Amino acid sequence: MRISARNQIKGTVLEVKKGATTSHVRVDIGNGQIITSSITNEAVDELGIKARGHVTVVVKASDVMIAVD
């Protein structure tokens, strides 16, 4: 796979929670850190994403917000 996004993090799928149209995929990226991605059920099925599977999380964002109290 080749992709222009620079933020690529390898991890292991902890769980896939399917909703009516969208799935929440929880990925363990190590050191107790978990990233959750919301993708379509169709994408989960087409990519064969399952718990304990190895994936790469790709983060591409034009805006990153930070808030403080």
Backbone atoms as SQL, in Angstrom:
CREATE TABLE atoms (id INTEGER PRIMARY KEY, chain TEXT, resi INTEGER, resn TEXT, atom TEXT, x REAL, y REAL, z REAL);
INSERT INTO atoms VALUES
  (1, 'A', 1, 'MET', 'N', 0.840, -1.175, 0.000),
  (2, 'A', 1, 'MET', 'CA', 0.000, 0.000, 0.000),
  (3, 'A', 1, 'MET', 'C', 0.883, 1.236, 0.000),
  (4, 'A', 2, 'ARG', 'N', 0.553, 2.176, -0.840),
  (5, 'A', 2, 'ARG', 'CA', 1.235, 3.473, -0.848),
  (6, 'A', 2, 'ARG', 'C', 0.175, 4.549, -0.710),
  (7, 'A', 3, 'ILE', 'N', 0.434, 5.495, 0.177),
  (8, 'A', 3, 'ILE', 'CA', -0.533, 6.553, 0.448),
  (9, 'A', 3, 'ILE', 'C', 0.220, 7.818, 0.832),
  (10, 'A', 4, 'SER', 'N', -0.319, 8.981, 0.504),
  (11, 'A', 4, 'SER', 'CA', 0.384, 10.236, 0.767),
  (12, 'A', 4, 'SER', 'C', 0.300, 10.677, 2.226),
  (13, 'A', 5, 'ALA', 'N', -0.678, 10.206, 2.970),
  (14, 'A', 5, 'ALA', 'CA', -0.819, 10.605, 4.374),
  (15, 'A', 5, 'ALA', 'C', 0.385, 10.136, 5.175),
  (16, 'A', 6, 'ARG', 'N', 0.950, 11.022, 5.966),
  (17, 'A', 6, 'ARG', 'CA', 2.158, 10.709, 6.728),
  (18, 'A', 6, 'ARG', 'C', 1.863, 10.090, 8.086),
  (19, 'A', 7, 'ASN', 'N', 0.691, 10.342, 8.629),
  (20, 'A', 7, 'ASN', 'CA', 0.347, 9.851, 9.962),
  (21, 'A', 7, 'ASN', 'C', -0.235, 8.443, 9.864),
  (22, 'A', 8, 'GLN', 'N', 0.623, 7.451, 9.879),
  (23, 'A', 8, 'GLN', 'CA', 0.227, 6.049, 9.778),
  (24, 'A', 8, 'GLN', 'C', 0.699, 5.322, 11.025),
  (25, 'A', 9, 'ILE', 'N', -0.245, 4.668, 11.715),
  (26, 'A', 9, 'ILE', 'CA', 0.067, 4.009, 12.976),
  (27, 'A', 9, 'ILE', 'C', -0.425, 2.567, 12.922),
  (28, 'A', 10, 'LYS', 'N', 0.479, 1.633, 13.087),
  (29, 'A', 10, 'LYS', 'CA', 0.103, 0.219, 13.071),
  (30, 'A', 10, 'LYS', 'C', -0.511, -0.176, 14.407),
  (31, 'A', 11, 'GLY', 'N', -1.507, -1.063, 14.341),
  (32, 'A', 11, 'GLY', 'CA', -2.159, -1.491, 15.565),
  (33, 'A', 11, 'GLY', 'C', -2.940, -2.775, 15.382),
  (34, 'A', 12, 'THR', 'N', -3.587, -3.191, 16.447),
  (35, 'A', 12, 'THR', 'CA', -4.381, -4.419, 16.465),
  (36, 'A', 12, 'THR', 'C', -5.821, -4.070, 16.825),
  (37, 'A', 13, 'VAL', 'N', -6.765, -4.590, 16.068),
  (38, 'A', 13, 'VAL', 'CA', -8.181, -4.315, 16.316),
  (39, 'A', 13, 'VAL', 'C', -8.602, -4.985, 17.617),
  (40, 'A', 14, 'LEU', 'N', -9.163, -4.199, 18.527),
  (41, 'A', 14, 'LEU', 'CA', -9.685, -4.731, 19.777),
  (42, 'A', 14, 'LEU', 'C', -11.116, -5.216, 19.596),
  (43, 'A', 15, 'GLU', 'N', -11.932, -4.391, 18.924),
  (44, 'A', 15, 'GLU', 'CA', -13.314, -4.774, 18.698),
  (45, 'A', 15, 'GLU', 'C', -13.919, -3.953, 17.573),
  (46, 'A', 16, 'VAL', 'N', -14.973, -4.495, 16.996),
  (47, 'A', 16, 'VAL', 'CA', -15.758, -3.816, 15.969),
  (48, 'A', 16, 'VAL', 'C', -17.200, -3.812, 16.464),
  (49, 'A', 17, 'LYS', 'N', -17.749, -2.623, 16.693),
  (50, 'A', 17, 'LYS', 'CA', -19.148, -2.497, 17.112),
  (51, 'A', 17, 'LYS', 'C', -19.946, -1.964, 15.942),
  (52, 'A', 18, 'LYS', 'N', -20.791, -2.828, 15.370),
  (53, 'A', 18, 'LYS', 'CA', -21.593, -2.422, 14.219),
  (54, 'A', 18, 'LYS', 'C', -22.904, -1.793, 14.657),
  (55, 'A', 19, 'GLY', 'N', -23.237, -0.677, 14.030),
  (56, 'A', 19, 'GLY', 'CA', -24.520, -0.025, 14.221),
  (57, 'A', 19, 'GLY', 'C', -25.377, -0.268, 12.986),
  (58, 'A', 20, 'ALA', 'N', -26.386, 0.553, 12.797),
  (59, 'A', 20, 'ALA', 'CA', -27.290, 0.390, 11.652),
  (60, 'A', 20, 'ALA', 'C', -26.546, 0.565, 10.325),
  (61, 'A', 21, 'THR', 'N', -25.673, 1.577, 10.244),
  (62, 'A', 21, 'THR', 'CA', -24.936, 1.835, 9.001),
  (63, 'A', 21, 'THR', 'C', -23.443, 2.024, 9.213),
  (64, 'A', 22, 'THR', 'N', -23.061, 2.321, 10.460),
  (65, 'A', 22, 'THR', 'CA', -21.673, 2.667, 10.767),
  (66, 'A', 22, 'THR', 'C', -21.108, 1.771, 11.860),
  (67, 'A', 23, 'SER', 'N', -19.832, 1.455, 11.731),
  (68, 'A', 23, 'SER', 'CA', -19.133, 0.658, 12.740),
  (69, 'A', 23, 'SER', 'C', -18.121, 1.525, 13.471),
  (70, 'A', 24, 'HIS', 'N', -17.927, 1.235, 14.754),
  (71, 'A', 24, 'HIS', 'CA', -16.845, 1.844, 15.522),
  (72, 'A', 24, 'HIS', 'C', -15.773, 0.778, 15.690),
  (73, 'A', 25, 'VAL', 'N', -14.590, 1.081, 15.184),
  (74, 'A', 25, 'VAL', 'CA', -13.474, 0.141, 15.218),
  (75, 'A', 25, 'VAL', 'C', -12.459, 0.669, 16.232),
  (76, 'A', 26, 'ARG', 'N', -12.228, -0.096, 17.296),
  (77, 'A', 26, 'ARG', 'CA', -11.263, 0.281, 18.328),
  (78, 'A', 26, 'ARG', 'C', -9.941, -0.420, 18.043),
  (79, 'A', 27, 'VAL', 'N', -8.868, 0.378, 17.951),
  (80, 'A', 27, 'VAL', 'CA', -7.548, -0.143, 17.590),
  (81, 'A', 27, 'VAL', 'C', -6.550, 0.169, 18.694),
  (82, 'A', 28, 'ASP', 'N', -5.875, -0.867, 19.186),
  (83, 'A', 28, 'ASP', 'CA', -4.816, -0.730, 20.185),
  (84, 'A', 28, 'ASP', 'C', -3.527, -0.392, 19.449),
  (85, 'A', 29, 'ILE', 'N', -2.968, 0.797, 19.740),
  (86, 'A', 29, 'ILE', 'CA', -1.731, 1.206, 19.055),
  (87, 'A', 29, 'ILE', 'C', -0.517, 1.085, 19.976),
  (88, 'A', 30, 'GLY', 'N', -0.705, 0.450, 21.122),
  (89, 'A', 30, 'GLY', 'CA', 0.409, 0.206, 22.037),
  (90, 'A', 30, 'GLY', 'C', 0.454, 1.179, 23.198),
  (91, 'A', 31, 'ASN', 'N', 1.171, 0.793, 24.235),
  (92, 'A', 31, 'ASN', 'CA', 1.353, 1.622, 25.434),
  (93, 'A', 31, 'ASN', 'C', 0.028, 2.061, 26.042),
  (94, 'A', 32, 'GLY', 'N', -1.004, 1.217, 25.950),
  (95, 'A', 32, 'GLY', 'CA', -2.299, 1.528, 26.538),
  (96, 'A', 32, 'GLY', 'C', -3.116, 2.554, 25.780),
  (97, 'A', 33, 'GLN', 'N', -2.688, 2.891, 24.563),
  (98, 'A', 33, 'GLN', 'CA', -3.391, 3.894, 23.774),
  (99, 'A', 33, 'GLN', 'C', -4.310, 3.225, 22.759),
  (100, 'A', 34, 'ILE', 'N', -5.532, 3.765, 22.658),
  (101, 'A', 34, 'ILE', 'CA', -6.530, 3.211, 21.748),
  (102, 'A', 34, 'ILE', 'C', -7.059, 4.330, 20.860),
  (103, 'A', 35, 'ILE', 'N', -7.168, 4.052, 19.578),
  (104, 'A', 35, 'ILE', 'CA', -7.777, 4.972, 18.623),
  (105, 'A', 35, 'ILE', 'C', -9.073, 4.338, 18.151),
  (106, 'A', 36, 'THR', 'N', -10.147, 5.130, 18.101),
  (107, 'A', 36, 'THR', 'CA', -11.435, 4.646, 17.611),
  (108, 'A', 36, 'THR', 'C', -11.745, 5.331, 16.292),
  (109, 'A', 37, 'SER', 'N', -12.105, 4.532, 15.296),
  (110, 'A', 37, 'SER', 'CA', -12.469, 5.059, 13.991),
  (111, 'A', 37, 'SER', 'C', -13.915, 4.696, 13.697),
  (112, 'A', 38, 'SER', 'N', -14.624, 5.623, 13.080),
  (113, 'A', 38, 'SER', 'CA', -16.006, 5.399, 12.688),
  (114, 'A', 38, 'SER', 'C', -16.034, 5.252, 11.167),
  (115, 'A', 39, 'ILE', 'N', -16.343, 4.048, 10.679),
  (116, 'A', 39, 'ILE', 'CA', -16.385, 3.794, 9.241),
  (117, 'A', 39, 'ILE', 'C', -17.658, 3.021, 8.896),
  (118, 'A', 40, 'THR', 'N', -17.988, 2.956, 7.630),
  (119, 'A', 40, 'THR', 'CA', -19.217, 2.280, 7.237),
  (120, 'A', 40, 'THR', 'C', -19.119, 0.771, 7.463),
  (121, 'A', 41, 'ASN', 'N', -20.268, 0.158, 7.682),
  (122, 'A', 41, 'ASN', 'CA', -20.316, -1.303, 7.800),
  (123, 'A', 41, 'ASN', 'C', -19.814, -1.953, 6.513),
  (124, 'A', 42, 'GLU', 'N', -20.131, -1.341, 5.393),
  (125, 'A', 42, 'GLU', 'CA', -19.688, -1.866, 4.096),
  (126, 'A', 42, 'GLU', 'C', -18.160, -1.910, 4.023),
  (127, 'A', 43, 'ALA', 'N', -17.491, -0.861, 4.514),
  (128, 'A', 43, 'ALA', 'CA', -16.023, -0.828, 4.509),
  (129, 'A', 43, 'ALA', 'C', -15.455, -1.915, 5.416),
  (130, 'A', 44, 'VAL', 'N', -16.067, -2.111, 6.580),
  (131, 'A', 44, 'VAL', 'CA', -15.615, -3.159, 7.499),
  (132, 'A', 44, 'VAL', 'C', -15.681, -4.518, 6.810),
  (133, 'A', 45, 'ASP', 'N', -16.804, -4.789, 6.140),
  (134, 'A', 45, 'ASP', 'CA', -16.981, -6.072, 5.453),
  (135, 'A', 45, 'ASP', 'C', -16.010, -6.236, 4.284),
  (136, 'A', 46, 'GLU', 'N', -15.875, -5.190, 3.456),
  (137, 'A', 46, 'GLU', 'CA', -14.995, -5.263, 2.285),
  (138, 'A', 46, 'GLU', 'C', -13.531, -5.445, 2.671),
  (139, 'A', 47, 'LEU', 'N', -13.116, -4.804, 3.777),
  (140, 'A', 47, 'LEU', 'CA', -11.721, -4.893, 4.221),
  (141, 'A', 47, 'LEU', 'C', -11.470, -6.096, 5.124),
  (142, 'A', 48, 'GLY', 'N', -12.536, -6.778, 5.523),
  (143, 'A', 48, 'GLY', 'CA', -12.383, -7.959, 6.380),
  (144, 'A', 48, 'GLY', 'C', -11.860, -7.618, 7.761),
  (145, 'A', 49, 'ILE', 'N', -12.267, -6.476, 8.301),
  (146, 'A', 49, 'ILE', 'CA', -11.785, -6.043, 9.608),
  (147, 'A', 49, 'ILE', 'C', -12.466, -6.852, 10.700),
  (148, 'A', 50, 'LYS', 'N', -11.645, -7.453, 11.556),
  (149, 'A', 50, 'LYS', 'CA', -12.141, -8.286, 12.647),
  (150, 'A', 50, 'LYS', 'C', -11.244, -8.088, 13.869),
  (151, 'A', 51, 'ALA', 'N', -11.795, -8.399, 15.040),
  (152, 'A', 51, 'ALA', 'CA', -11.010, -8.323, 16.269),
  (153, 'A', 51, 'ALA', 'C', -9.753, -9.179, 16.130),
  (154, 'A', 52, 'ARG', 'N', -8.658, -8.683, 16.683),
  (155, 'A', 52, 'ARG', 'CA', -7.331, -9.307, 16.666),
  (156, 'A', 52, 'ARG', 'C', -6.634, -9.188, 15.305),
  (157, 'A', 53, 'GLY', 'N', -7.265, -8.521, 14.343),
  (158, 'A', 53, 'GLY', 'CA', -6.630, -8.304, 13.043),
  (159, 'A', 53, 'GLY', 'C', -5.650, -7.150, 13.112),
  (160, 'A', 54, 'HIS', 'N', -4.646, -7.187, 12.268),
  (161, 'A', 54, 'HIS', 'CA', -3.645, -6.120, 12.207),
  (162, 'A', 54, 'HIS', 'C', -4.059, -5.107, 11.143),
  (163, 'A', 55, 'VAL', 'N', -4.032, -3.822, 11.522),
  (164, 'A', 55, 'VAL', 'CA', -4.441, -2.746, 10.625),
  (165, 'A', 55, 'VAL', 'C', -3.466, -1.586, 10.740),
  (166, 'A', 56, 'THR', 'N', -3.590, -0.639, 9.836),
  (167, 'A', 56, 'THR', 'CA', -2.859, 0.616, 9.925),
  (168, 'A', 56, 'THR', 'C', -3.876, 1.734, 10.019),
  (169, 'A', 57, 'VAL', 'N', -3.778, 2.546, 11.068),
  (170, 'A', 57, 'VAL', 'CA', -4.640, 3.705, 11.235),
  (171, 'A', 57, 'VAL', 'C', -4.001, 4.848, 10.460),
  (172, 'A', 58, 'VAL', 'N', -4.769, 5.492, 9.587),
  (173, 'A', 58, 'VAL', 'CA', -4.263, 6.610, 8.794),
  (174, 'A', 58, 'VAL', 'C', -5.034, 7.858, 9.216),
  (175, 'A', 59, 'VAL', 'N', -4.296, 8.872, 9.672),
  (176, 'A', 59, 'VAL', 'CA', -4.921, 10.106, 10.135),
  (177, 'A', 59, 'VAL', 'C', -4.575, 11.224, 9.165),
  (178, 'A', 60, 'LYS', 'N', -5.603, 11.828, 8.575),
  (179, 'A', 60, 'LYS', 'CA', -5.406, 12.948, 7.649),
  (180, 'A', 60, 'LYS', 'C', -6.435, 14.005, 8.026),
  (181, 'A', 61, 'ALA', 'N', -5.985, 15.110, 8.560),
  (182, 'A', 61, 'ALA', 'CA', -6.916, 16.149, 8.996),
  (183, 'A', 61, 'ALA', 'C', -6.392, 17.524, 8.598),
  (184, 'A', 62, 'SER', 'N', -7.286, 18.354, 8.147),
  (185, 'A', 62, 'SER', 'CA', -6.891, 19.718, 7.798),
  (186, 'A', 62, 'SER', 'C', -6.981, 20.633, 9.018),
  (187, 'A', 63, 'ASP', 'N', -7.767, 20.251, 10.029),
  (188, 'A', 63, 'ASP', 'CA', -7.901, 21.031, 11.251),
  (189, 'A', 63, 'ASP', 'C', -7.649, 20.165, 12.462),
  (190, 'A', 64, 'VAL', 'N', -6.858, 20.666, 13.384),
  (191, 'A', 64, 'VAL', 'CA', -6.644, 19.994, 14.662),
  (192, 'A', 64, 'VAL', 'C', -6.956, 21.031, 15.725),
  (193, 'A', 65, 'MET', 'N', -7.937, 20.733, 16.573),
  (194, 'A', 65, 'MET', 'CA', -8.354, 21.698, 17.590),
  (195, 'A', 65, 'MET', 'C', -7.852, 21.284, 18.968),
  (196, 'A', 66, 'ILE', 'N', -7.552, 22.287, 19.788),
  (197, 'A', 66, 'ILE', 'CA', -7.138, 22.053, 21.168),
  (198, 'A', 66, 'ILE', 'C', -7.968, 22.989, 22.042),
  (199, 'A', 67, 'ALA', 'N', -8.492, 22.451, 23.131),
  (200, 'A', 67, 'ALA', 'CA', -9.289, 23.259, 24.059),
  (201, 'A', 67, 'ALA', 'C', -8.735, 23.096, 25.468),
  (202, 'A', 68, 'VAL', 'N', -8.874, 24.150, 26.267),
  (203, 'A', 68, 'VAL', 'CA', -8.484, 24.086, 27.669),
  (204, 'A', 68, 'VAL', 'C', -9.594, 24.711, 28.500),
  (205, 'A', 69, 'ASP', 'N', -9.637, 24.323, 29.768),
  (206, 'A', 69, 'ASP', 'CA', -10.612, 24.918, 30.702),
  (207, 'A', 69, 'ASP', 'C', -10.010, 26.104, 31.383);
